[in-house]
PDB file of C-alpha atoms in Angstrom:
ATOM      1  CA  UNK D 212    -311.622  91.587 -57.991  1.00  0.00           C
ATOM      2  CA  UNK D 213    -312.459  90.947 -61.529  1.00  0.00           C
ATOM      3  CA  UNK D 214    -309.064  92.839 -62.923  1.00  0.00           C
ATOM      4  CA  UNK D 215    -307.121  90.197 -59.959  1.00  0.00           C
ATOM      5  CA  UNK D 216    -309.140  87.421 -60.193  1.00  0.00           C
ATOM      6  CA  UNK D 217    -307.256  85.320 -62.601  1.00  0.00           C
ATOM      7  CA  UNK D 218    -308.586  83.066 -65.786  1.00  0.00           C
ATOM      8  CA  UNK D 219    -310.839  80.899 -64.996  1.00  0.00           C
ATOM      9  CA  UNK D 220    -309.723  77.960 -67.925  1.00  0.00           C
ATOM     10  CA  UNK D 221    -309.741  74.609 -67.969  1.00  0.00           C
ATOM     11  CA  UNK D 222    -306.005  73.631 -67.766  1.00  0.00           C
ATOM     12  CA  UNK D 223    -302.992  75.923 -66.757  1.00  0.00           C
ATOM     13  CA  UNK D 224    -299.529  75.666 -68.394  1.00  0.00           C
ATOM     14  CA  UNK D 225    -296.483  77.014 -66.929  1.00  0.00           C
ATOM     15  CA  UNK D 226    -294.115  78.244 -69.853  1.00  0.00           C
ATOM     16  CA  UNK D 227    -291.372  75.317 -68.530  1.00  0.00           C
ATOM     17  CA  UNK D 228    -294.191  72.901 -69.195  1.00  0.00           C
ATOM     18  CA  UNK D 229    -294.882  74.381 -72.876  1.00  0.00           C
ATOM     19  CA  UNK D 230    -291.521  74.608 -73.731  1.00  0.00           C
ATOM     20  CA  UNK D 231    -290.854  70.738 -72.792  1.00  0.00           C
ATOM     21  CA  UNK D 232    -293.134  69.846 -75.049  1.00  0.00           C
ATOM     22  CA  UNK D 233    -291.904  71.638 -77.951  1.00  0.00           C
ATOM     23  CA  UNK D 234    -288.672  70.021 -77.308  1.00  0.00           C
ATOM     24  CA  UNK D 235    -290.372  66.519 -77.106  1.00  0.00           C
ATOM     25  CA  UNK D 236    -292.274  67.434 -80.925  1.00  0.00           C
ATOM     26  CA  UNK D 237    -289.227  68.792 -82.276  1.00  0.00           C
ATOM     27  CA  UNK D 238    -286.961  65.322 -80.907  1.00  0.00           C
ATOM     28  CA  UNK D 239    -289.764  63.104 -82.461  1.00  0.00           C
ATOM     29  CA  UNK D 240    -290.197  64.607 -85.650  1.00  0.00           C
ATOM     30  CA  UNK D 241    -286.114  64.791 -86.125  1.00  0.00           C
ATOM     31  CA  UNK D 242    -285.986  61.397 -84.842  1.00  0.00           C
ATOM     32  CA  UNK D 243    -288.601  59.920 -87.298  1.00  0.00           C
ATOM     33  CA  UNK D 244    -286.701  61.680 -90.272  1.00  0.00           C
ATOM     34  CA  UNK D 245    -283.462  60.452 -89.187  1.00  0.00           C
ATOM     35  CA  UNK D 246    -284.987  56.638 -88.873  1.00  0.00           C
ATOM     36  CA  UNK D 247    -286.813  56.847 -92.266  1.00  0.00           C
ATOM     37  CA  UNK D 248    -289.931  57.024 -90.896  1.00  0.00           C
ATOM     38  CA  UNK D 249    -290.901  60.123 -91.390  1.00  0.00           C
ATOM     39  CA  UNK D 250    -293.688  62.050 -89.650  1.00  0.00           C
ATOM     40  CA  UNK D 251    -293.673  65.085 -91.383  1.00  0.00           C
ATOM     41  CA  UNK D 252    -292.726  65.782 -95.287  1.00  0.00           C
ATOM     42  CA  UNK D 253    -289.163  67.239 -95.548  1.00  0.00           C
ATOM     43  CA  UNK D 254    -291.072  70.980 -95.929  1.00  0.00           C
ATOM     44  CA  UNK D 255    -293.555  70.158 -93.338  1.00  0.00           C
ATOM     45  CA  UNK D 256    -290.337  69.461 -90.474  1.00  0.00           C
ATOM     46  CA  UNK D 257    -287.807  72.587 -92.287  1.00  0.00           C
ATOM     47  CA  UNK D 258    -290.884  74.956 -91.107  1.00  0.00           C
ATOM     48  CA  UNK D 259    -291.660  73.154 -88.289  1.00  0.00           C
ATOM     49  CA  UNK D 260    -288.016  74.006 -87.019  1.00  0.00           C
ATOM     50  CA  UNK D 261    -288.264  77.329 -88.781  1.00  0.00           C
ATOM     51  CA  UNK D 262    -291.606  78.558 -86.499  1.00  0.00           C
ATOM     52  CA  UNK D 263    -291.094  76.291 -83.365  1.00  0.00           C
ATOM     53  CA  UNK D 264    -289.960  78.527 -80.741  1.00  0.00           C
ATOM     54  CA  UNK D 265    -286.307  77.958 -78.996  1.00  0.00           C
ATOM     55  CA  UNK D 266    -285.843  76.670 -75.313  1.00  0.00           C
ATOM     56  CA  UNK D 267    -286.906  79.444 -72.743  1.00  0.00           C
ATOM     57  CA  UNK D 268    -282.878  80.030 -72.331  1.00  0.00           C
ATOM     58  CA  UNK D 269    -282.300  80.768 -75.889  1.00  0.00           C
ATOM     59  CA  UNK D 270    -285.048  83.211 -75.960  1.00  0.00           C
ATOM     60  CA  UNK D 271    -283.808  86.647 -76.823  1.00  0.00           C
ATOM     61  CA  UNK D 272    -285.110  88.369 -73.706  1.00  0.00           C
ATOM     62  CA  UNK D 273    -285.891  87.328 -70.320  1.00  0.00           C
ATOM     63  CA  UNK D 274    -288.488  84.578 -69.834  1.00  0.00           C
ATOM     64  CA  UNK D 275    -289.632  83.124 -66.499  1.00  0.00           C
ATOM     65  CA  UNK D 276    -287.607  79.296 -66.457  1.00  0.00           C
ATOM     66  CA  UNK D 277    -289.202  78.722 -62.961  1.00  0.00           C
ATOM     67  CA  UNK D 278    -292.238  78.211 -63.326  1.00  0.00           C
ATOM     68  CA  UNK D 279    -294.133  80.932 -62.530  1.00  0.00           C
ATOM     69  CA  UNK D 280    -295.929  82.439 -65.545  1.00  0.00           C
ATOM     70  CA  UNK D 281    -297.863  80.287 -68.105  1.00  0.00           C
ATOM     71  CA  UNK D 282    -300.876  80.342 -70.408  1.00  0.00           C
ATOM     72  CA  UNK D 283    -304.605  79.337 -70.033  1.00  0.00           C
ATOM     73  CA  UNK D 284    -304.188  75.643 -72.480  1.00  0.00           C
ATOM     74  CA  UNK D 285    -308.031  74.943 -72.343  1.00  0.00           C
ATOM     75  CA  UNK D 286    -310.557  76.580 -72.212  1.00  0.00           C
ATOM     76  CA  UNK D 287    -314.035  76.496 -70.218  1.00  0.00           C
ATOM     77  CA  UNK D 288    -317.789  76.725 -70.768  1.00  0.00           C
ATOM     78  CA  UNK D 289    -321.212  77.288 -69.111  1.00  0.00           C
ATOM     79  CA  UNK D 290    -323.750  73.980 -70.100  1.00  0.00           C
ATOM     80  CA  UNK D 291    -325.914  77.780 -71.189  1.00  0.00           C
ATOM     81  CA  UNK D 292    -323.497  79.086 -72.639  1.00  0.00           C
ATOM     82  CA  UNK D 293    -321.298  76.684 -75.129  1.00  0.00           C
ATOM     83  CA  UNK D 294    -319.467  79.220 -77.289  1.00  0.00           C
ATOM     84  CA  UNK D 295    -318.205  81.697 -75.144  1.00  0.00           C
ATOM     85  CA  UNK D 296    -314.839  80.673 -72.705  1.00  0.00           C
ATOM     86  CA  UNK D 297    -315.726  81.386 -68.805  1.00  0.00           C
ATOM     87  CA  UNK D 298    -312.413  83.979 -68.716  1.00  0.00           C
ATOM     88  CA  UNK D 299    -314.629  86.420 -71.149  1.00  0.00           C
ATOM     89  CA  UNK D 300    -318.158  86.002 -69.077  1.00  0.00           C
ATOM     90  CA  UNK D 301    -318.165  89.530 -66.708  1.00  0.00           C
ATOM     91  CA  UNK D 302    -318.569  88.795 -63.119  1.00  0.00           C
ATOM     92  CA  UNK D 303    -319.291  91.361 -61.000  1.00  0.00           C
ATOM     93  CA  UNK D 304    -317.858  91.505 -57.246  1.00  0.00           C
ATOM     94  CA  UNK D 305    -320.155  91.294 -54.182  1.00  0.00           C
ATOM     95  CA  UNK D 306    -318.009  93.420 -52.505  1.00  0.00           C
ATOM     96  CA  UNK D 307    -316.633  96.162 -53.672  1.00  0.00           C
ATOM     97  CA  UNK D 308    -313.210  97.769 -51.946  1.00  0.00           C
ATOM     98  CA  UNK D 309    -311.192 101.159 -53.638  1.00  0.00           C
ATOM     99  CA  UNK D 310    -308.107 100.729 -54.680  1.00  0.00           C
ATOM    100  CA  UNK D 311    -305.161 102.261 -52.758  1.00  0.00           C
ATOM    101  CA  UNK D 312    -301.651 103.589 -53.523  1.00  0.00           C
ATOM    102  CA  UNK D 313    -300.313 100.208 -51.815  1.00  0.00           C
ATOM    103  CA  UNK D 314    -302.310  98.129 -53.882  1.00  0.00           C
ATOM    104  CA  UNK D 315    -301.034 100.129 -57.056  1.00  0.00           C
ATOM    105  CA  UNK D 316    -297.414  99.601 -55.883  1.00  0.00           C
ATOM    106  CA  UNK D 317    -298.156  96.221 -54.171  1.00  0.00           C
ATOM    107  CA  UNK D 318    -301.157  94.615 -56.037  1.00  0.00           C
ATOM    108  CA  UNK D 319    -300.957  91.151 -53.396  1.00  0.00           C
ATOM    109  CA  UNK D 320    -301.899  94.202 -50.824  1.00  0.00           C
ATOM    110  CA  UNK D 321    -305.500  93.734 -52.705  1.00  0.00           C
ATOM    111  CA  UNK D 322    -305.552  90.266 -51.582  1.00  0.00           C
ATOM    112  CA  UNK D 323    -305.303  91.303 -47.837  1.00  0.00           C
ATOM    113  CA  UNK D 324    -308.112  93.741 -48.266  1.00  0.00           C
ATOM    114  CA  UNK D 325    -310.325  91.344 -49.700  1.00  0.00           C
ATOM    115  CA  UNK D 326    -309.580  89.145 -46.557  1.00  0.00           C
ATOM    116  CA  UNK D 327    -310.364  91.819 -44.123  1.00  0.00           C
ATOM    117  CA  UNK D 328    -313.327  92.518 -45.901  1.00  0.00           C
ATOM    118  CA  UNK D 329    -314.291  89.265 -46.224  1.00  0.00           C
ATOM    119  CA  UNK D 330    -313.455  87.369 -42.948  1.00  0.00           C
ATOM    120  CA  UNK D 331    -311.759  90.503 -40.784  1.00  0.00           C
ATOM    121  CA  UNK D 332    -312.646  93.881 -39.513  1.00  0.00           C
ATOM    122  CA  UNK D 333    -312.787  96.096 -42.877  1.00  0.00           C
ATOM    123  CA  UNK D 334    -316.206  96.233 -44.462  1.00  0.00           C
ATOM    124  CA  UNK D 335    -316.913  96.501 -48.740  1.00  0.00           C
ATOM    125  CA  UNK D 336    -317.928 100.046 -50.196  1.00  0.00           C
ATOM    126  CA  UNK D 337    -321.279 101.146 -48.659  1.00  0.00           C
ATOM    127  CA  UNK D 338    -324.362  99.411 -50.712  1.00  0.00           C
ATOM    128  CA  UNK D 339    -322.307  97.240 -52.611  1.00  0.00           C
ATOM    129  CA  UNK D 340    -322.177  94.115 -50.616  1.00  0.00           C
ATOM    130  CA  UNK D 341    -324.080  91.845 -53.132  1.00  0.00           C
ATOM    131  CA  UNK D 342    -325.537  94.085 -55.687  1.00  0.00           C
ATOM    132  CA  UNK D 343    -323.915  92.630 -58.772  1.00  0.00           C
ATOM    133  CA  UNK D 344    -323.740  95.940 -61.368  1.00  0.00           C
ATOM    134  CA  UNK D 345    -322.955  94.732 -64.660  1.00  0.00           C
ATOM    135  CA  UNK D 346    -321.021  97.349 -66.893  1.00  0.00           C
TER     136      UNK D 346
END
C-alpha cells in the first residue's frame, strides 16, 4: 500500500489551517506598520503582500475550504537515518494484493481489500506475505 499509504510527517496541516495563518502574519505585520512599530521595512511588508497567497475563497480556482486536503508541515526522521524525511524511506508491503478495476475507479475499495486480507477471508498474492522486495 505504499502508493495509498499516506506521508508519514511529523505534523499535518489542513489548507484552512495554513491559510489562517497567513491571514494572522499579514494582520500583524499591517498592524505593526499602521502603529509605528514596524515589523517589517516598508519593501520587506509591499512583497510580503505581493507573494502572500489570498484567502482559499479568493483563490482563482477551486480549493478545498473544508478541511480536507493539506500539506505535510514537518517533517520526520529515523535516529539512523537524520537527513532523509520518513515519507522518502521505501517500505515495502507484507502483503501484497493486485489492483482491480474498482480500486482504479474507487481507490477506498483498496482499503477494504487490505482488511480482508488482513483480518477477513481474502489472502495476499501467493509468496508475498512478508517478503519485503525492495525496488
Amino acid at each position: 500500500m505504499q502508493l495509498l499509504g499516506g506521508s508519514k510527517g511529523g505534523q499535518y496541516w489542513s489548507l484552512v489551517t495554513v491559510s489562517h495563518y497567513i491571514k494572522k502574519a499579514r494582520e500583524i505585520a499591517v498592524n505593526a506598520s499602521g502603529a509605528g512599530s514596524p515589523i517589517l521595512s516598508e519593501d520587506e511588508l509591499a512583497r510580503f503582500l505581493e507573494l502572500a497567497p489570498p484567502p482559499l475563497t479568493g483563490f482563482p480556482i477551486r480549493i478545498d475550504s473544508r478541511g480536507g486536503s493539506g500539506v505535510n508541515f514537518r517533517n520526520e526522521y529515523d535516529e539512523k537515518d537524520p537527513t532523509t524525511p520518513l515519507q522518502f524511506v521505501y517500505e515495502a508491503a507484507d502483503c501484497r494484493l493486485f489492483w482491480t478495476a474498482e480500486n482504479y475507479v474507487f481507490p477506498e475499495s483498496s482499503w477494504v481489500a487490505a482488511a480482508d486480507a488482513m483480518f477477513g477471508d481474502a489472502s495476499c498474492v501467493e509468496e508475498s506475505d512478508g517478503h519485503h522486495i525492495t525496488p
